[in-house]
Short mmCIF file of C-alpha atoms in Angstrom, two decimals:
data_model
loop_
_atom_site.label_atom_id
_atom_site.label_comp_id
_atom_site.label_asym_id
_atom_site.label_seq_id
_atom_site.Cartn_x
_atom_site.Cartn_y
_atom_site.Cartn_z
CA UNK A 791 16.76 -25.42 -3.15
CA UNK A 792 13.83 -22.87 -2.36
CA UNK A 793 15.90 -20.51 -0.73
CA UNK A 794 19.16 -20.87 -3.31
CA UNK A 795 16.07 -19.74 -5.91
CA UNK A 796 14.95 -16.98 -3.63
CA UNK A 797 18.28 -15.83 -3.45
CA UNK A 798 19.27 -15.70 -7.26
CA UNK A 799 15.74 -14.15 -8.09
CA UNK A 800 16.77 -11.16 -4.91
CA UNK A 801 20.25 -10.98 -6.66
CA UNK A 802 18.87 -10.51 -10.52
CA UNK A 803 16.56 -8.17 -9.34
CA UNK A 804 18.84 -5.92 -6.88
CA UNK A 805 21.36 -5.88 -10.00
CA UNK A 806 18.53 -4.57 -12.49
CA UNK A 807 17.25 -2.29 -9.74
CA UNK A 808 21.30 -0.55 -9.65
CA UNK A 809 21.12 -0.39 -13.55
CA UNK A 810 17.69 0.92 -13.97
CA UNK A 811 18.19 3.80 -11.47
CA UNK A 812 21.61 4.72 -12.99
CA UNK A 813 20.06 4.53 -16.53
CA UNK A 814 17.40 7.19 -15.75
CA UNK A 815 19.95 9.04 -13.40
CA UNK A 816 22.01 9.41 -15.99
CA UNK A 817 19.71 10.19 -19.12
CA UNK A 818 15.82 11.38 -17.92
CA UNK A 819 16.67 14.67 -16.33
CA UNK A 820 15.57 17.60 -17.85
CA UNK A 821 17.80 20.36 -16.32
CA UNK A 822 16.33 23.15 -18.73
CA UNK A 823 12.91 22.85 -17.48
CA UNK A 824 12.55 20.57 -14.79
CA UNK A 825 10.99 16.95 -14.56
CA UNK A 826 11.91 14.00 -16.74
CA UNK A 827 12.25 12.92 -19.97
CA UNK A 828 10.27 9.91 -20.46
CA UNK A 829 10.74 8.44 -24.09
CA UNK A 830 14.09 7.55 -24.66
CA UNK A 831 15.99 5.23 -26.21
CA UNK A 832 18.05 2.42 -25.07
CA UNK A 833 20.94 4.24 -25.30
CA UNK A 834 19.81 7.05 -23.52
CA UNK A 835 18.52 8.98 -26.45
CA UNK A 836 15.48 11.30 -25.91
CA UNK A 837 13.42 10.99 -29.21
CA UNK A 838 10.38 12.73 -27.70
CA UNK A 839 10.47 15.28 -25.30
CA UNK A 840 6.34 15.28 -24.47
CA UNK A 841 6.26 14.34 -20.94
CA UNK A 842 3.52 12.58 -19.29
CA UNK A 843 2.21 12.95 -15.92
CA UNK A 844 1.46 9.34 -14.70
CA UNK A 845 5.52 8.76 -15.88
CA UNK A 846 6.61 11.80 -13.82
CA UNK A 847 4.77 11.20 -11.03
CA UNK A 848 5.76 7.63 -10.72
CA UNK A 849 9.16 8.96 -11.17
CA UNK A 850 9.20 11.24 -7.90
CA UNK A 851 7.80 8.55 -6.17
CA UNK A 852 10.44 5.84 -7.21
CA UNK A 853 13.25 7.75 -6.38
CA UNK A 854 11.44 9.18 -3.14
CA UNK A 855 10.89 5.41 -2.38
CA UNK A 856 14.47 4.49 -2.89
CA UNK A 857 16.03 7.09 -0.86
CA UNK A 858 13.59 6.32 2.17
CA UNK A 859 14.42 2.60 2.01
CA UNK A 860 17.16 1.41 0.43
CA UNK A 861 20.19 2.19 1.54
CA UNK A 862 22.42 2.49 -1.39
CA UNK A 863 19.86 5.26 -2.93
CA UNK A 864 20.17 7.48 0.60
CA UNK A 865 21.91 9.86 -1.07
CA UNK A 866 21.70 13.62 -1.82
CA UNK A 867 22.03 12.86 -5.51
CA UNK A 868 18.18 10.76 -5.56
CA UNK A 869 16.92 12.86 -2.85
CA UNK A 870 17.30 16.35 -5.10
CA UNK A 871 16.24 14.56 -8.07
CA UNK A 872 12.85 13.56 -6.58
CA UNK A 873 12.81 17.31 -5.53
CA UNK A 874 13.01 18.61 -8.79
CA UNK A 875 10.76 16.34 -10.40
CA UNK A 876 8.02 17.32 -7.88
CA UNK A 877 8.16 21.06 -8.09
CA UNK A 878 7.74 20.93 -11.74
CA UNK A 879 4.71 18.22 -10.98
CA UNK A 880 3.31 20.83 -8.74
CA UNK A 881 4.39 23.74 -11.15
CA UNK A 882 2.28 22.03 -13.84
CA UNK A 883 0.25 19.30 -13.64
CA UNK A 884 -2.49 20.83 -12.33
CA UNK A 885 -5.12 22.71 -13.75
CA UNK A 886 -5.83 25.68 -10.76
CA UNK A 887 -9.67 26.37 -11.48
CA UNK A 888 -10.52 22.65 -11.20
CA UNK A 889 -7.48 20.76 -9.18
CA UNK A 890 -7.19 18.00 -12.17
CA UNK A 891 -4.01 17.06 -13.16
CA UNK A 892 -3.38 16.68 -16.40
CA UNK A 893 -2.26 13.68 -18.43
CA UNK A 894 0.32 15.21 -21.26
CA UNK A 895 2.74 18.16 -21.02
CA UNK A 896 4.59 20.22 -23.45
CA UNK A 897 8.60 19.97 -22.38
CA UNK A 898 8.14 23.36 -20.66
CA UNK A 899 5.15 22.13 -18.88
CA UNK A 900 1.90 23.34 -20.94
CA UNK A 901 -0.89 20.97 -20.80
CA UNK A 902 -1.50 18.98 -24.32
CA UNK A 903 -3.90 16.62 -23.00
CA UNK A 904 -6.50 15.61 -20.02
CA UNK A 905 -7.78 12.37 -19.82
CA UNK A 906 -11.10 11.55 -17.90
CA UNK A 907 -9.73 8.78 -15.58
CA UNK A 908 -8.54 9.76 -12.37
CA UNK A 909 -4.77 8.07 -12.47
CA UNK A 910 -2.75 10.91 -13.13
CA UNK A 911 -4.19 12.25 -9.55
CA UNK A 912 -3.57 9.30 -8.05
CA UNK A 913 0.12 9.03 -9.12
CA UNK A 914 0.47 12.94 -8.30
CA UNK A 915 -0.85 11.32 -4.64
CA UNK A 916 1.60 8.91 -4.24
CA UNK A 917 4.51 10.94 -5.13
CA UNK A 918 3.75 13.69 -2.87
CA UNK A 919 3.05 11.46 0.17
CA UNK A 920 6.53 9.48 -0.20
CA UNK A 921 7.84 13.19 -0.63
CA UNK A 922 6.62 14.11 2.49
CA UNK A 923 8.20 11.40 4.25
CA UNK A 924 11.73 11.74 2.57
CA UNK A 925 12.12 15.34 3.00
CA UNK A 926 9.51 15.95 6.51
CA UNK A 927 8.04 18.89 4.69
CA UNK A 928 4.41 19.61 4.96
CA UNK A 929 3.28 21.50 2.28
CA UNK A 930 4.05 17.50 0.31
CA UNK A 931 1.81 16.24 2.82
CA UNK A 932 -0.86 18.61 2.25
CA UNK A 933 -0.45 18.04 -1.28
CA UNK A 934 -1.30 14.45 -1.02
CA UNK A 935 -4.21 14.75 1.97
CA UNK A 936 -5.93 17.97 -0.78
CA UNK A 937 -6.06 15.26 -3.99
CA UNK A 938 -6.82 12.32 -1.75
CA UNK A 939 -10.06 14.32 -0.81
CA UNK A 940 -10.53 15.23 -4.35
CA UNK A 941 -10.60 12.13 -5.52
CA UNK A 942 -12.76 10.35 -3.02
CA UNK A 943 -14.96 13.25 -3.98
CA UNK A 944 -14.92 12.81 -7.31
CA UNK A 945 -15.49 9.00 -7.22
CA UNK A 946 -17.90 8.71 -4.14
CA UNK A 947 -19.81 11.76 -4.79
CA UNK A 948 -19.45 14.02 -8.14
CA UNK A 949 -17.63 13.18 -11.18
CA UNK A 950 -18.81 16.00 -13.28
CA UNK A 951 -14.62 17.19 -13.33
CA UNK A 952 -13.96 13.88 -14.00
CA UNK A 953 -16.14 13.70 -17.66
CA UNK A 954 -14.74 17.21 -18.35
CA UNK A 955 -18.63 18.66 -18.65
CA UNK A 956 -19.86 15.61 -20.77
CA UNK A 957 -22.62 14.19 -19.77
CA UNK A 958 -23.76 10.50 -20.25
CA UNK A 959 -24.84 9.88 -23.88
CA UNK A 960 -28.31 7.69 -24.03
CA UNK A 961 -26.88 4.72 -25.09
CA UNK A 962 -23.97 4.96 -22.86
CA UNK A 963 -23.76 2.15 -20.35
CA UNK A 964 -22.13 3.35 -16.88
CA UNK A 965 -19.46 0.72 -15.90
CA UNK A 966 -17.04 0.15 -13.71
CA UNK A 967 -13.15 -0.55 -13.88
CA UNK A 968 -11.44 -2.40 -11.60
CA UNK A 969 -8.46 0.33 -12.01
CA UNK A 970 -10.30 2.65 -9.85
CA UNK A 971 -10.70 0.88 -6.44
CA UNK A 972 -7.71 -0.79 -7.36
CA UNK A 973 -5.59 2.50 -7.44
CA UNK A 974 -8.16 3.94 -4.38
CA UNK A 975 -6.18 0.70 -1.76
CA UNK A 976 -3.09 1.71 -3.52
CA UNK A 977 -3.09 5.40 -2.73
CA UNK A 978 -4.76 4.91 0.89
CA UNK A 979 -2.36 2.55 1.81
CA UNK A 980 0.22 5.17 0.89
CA UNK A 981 -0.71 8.15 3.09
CA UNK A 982 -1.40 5.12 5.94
CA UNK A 983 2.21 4.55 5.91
CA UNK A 984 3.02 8.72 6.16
CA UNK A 985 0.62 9.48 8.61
CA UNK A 986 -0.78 6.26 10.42
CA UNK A 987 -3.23 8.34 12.16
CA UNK A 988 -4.57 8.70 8.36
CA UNK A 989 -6.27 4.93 8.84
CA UNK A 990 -9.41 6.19 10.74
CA UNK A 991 -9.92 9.10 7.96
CA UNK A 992 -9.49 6.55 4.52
CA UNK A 993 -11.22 3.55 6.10
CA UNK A 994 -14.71 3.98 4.78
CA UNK A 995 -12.89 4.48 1.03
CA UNK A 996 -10.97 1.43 1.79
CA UNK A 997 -14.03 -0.87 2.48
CA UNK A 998 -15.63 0.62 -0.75
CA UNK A 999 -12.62 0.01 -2.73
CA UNK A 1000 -12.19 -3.58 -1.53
CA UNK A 1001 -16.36 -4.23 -1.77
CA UNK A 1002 -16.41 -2.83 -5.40
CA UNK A 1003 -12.88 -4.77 -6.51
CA UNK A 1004 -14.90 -7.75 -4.97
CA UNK A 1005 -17.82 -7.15 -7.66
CA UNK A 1006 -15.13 -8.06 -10.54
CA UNK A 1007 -15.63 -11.86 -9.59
CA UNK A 1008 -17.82 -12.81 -11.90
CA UNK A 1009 -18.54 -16.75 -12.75
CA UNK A 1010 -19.23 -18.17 -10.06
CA UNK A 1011 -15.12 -16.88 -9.23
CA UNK A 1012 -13.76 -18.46 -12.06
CA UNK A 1013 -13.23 -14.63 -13.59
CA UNK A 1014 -11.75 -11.36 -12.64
CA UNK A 1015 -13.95 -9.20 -15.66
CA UNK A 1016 -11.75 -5.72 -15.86
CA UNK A 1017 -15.06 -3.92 -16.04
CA UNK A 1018 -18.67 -4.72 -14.90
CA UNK A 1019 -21.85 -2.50 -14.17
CA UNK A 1020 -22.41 -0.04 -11.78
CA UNK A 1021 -24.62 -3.12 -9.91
CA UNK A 1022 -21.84 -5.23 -10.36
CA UNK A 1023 -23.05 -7.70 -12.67
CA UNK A 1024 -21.67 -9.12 -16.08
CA UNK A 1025 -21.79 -5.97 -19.44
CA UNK A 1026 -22.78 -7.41 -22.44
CA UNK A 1027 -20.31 -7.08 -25.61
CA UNK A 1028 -16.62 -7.08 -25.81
CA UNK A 1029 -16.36 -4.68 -22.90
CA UNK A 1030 -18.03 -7.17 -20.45
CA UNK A 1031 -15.67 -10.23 -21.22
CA UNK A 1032 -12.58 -8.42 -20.89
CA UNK A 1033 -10.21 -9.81 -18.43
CA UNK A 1034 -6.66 -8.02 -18.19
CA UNK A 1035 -4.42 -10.59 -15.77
CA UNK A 1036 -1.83 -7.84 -14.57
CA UNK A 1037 -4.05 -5.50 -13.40
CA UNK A 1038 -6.57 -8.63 -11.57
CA UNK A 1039 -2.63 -9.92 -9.82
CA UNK A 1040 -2.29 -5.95 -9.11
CA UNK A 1041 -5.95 -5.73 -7.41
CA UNK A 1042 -5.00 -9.30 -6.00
CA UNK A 1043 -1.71 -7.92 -3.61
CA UNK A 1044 -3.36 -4.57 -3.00
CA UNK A 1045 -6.66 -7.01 -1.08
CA UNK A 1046 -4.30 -8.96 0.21
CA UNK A 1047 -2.19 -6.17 2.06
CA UNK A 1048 -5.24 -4.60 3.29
CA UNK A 1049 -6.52 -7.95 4.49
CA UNK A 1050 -3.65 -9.12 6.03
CA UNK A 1051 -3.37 -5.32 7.99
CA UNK A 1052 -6.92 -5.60 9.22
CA UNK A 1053 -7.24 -9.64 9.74
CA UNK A 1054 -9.27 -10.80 7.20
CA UNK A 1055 -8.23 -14.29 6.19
CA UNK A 1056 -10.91 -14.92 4.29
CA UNK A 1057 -10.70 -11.68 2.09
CA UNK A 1058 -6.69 -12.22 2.31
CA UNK A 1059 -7.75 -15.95 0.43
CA UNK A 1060 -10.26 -14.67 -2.11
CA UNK A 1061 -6.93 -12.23 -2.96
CA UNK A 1062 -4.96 -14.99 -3.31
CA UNK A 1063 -7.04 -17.95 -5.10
CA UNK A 1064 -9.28 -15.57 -7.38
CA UNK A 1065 -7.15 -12.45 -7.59
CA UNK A 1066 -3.99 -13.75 -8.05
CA UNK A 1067 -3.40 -17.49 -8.96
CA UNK A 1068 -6.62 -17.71 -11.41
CA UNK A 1069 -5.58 -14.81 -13.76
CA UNK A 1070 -1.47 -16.20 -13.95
CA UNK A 1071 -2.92 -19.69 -14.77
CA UNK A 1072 -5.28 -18.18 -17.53
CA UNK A 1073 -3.36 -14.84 -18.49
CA UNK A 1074 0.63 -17.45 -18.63
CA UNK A 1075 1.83 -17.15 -21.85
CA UNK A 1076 3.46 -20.94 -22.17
CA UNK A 1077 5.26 -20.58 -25.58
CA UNK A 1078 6.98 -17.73 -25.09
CA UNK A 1079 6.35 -16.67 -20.92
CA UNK A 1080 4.82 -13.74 -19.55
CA UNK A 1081 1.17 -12.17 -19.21
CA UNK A 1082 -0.76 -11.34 -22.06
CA UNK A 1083 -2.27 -7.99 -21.45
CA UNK A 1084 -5.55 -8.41 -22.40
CA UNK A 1085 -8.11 -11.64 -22.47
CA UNK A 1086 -11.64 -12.66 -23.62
CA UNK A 1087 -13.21 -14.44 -21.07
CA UNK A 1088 -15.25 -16.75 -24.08
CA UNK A 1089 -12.60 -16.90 -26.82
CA UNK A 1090 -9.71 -17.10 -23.60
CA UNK A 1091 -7.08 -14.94 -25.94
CA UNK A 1092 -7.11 -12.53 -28.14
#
């Protein structure tokens, strides 16, 4: 019965998968200006042409991803597609004086908006790393190694590009996401499997990553708190009871990959008990199904 289940679920999603793909195929190319259209309708209609750079980024990848590993997206079609998107991602989503990508484009490419988070780097990351392994060419893989460095630079060491020149207000209190070392195992993981020689070079971010995700535990593990203090204890207020399930499952397969490369079984159980199966029980909708983004860890839902 498990493995009739297992195969219905695989068929579902393989058939969305073929849709999806043809859907933005078909309607989020932007052959004027390069890139992707990313608000459209469900027919296909673009009712915004602002383009964003975590969407485009994540775009390049996908279809990068596709072509190098599923067969019926091998195809000169995807491959120039991902092409595209990237040289307008590389065009303009980066300011030159400071290396930051931006978060918001015009159509044509000029920046609207930067956001002080480091996401749209790490998305630029990803896409040029699977870039470099769909097309062998290593100005993508330079690319990815440059903003890597950047960003362990500007989490580990200096984040003064990061606030965009503001400094910490006095009542300010310095936390810590989970997004970030979250996104840090994502993106390390991602030049590991381009260049496996990359390992040795990311493997002091990686520990940090997985040490800092590990100080969103809070409760004696009964919570996975979305943000705690630079110490890694419990922030008073609103901010300090958040618990978003998603991104606690996300964190939870990202530890558990990384434990399960370097033979951690008790890491790879943490990832599975507190990380994963704690936030689906708590963060299950059961009237209507699916996650609810965002819960209080004292009031449960919002």
């Amino acid at each position: 019965m498990a493995e009739k289940r297992l195969k219905e679920f695989y068929d579902d999603i393989s058939e969305d998968l073929t849709r999806c793909v043809q859907f933005w195929l078909t309607h989020s190319h932007d052959d004027k200006y390069g890139g992707f259209f990313n608000c459209i309708d469900e027919d296909g209609t673009v009712y915004d042409e602002t383009k964003h750079v975590w969407l485009q980024a994540r775009q390049v990848w996908m279809y990068a991803k596709l072509y190098n590993e599923e067969e019926q997206f091998n195809t000169q079609a995807v491959l120039h597609a991902a092409e595209k998107g990237a040289g307008f991602l590389m065009k303009f989503a980066k300011d030159a004086s400071t290396g930051r990508c931006y978060l918001i484009l015009t159509r044509d490419g000029r920046p609207i908006k930067m956001q002080r988070t480091i996401f749209s780097e790490c998305f630029y990351t990803m896409a040029m790393s699977e870039m470099a392994k769909a097309t062998k060419q290593e100005l993508y893989k330079t690319e990815a190694i440059q903003m890597m460095d950047r960003l362990i630079h500007w989490v580990r060491e200096d984040d003064t590009d990061i606030r965009l020149g503001r400094p910490p207000l006095a009542g300010e209190a310095r936390s810590e996401s989970l997004a970030v070392p979250m996104m840090l195992l994502c993106v390390t993981h991602e030049l590991q499997t381009l260049d496996p020689s990359l390992g040795a070079r990311y493997r002091d971010i990686q520990e940090w990553s997985v040490q800092k995700a590990l100080s969103h535990v809070q409760r004696e593990g009964t919570v996975i708190l979305e943000n705690v203090s630079t110490s890694g204890t419990e922030l008073p207020g609103s901010l300090g009871r958040l618990m978003i399930p998603g991104h606690a499952i996300e964190a939870g397969w990202f530890l558990l990959r990384y434990a399960k490369q370097n033979g951690h079984d008790e890491l790879a159980q943490k990832a599975i008990d507190q990380f994963m199966n704690g936030p689906f029980a708590r963060g299950w909708d059961d009237e209507c199904g699916g996650l609810y983004y965002f819960l209080d860890a004292d009031r449960y839902r919002y």
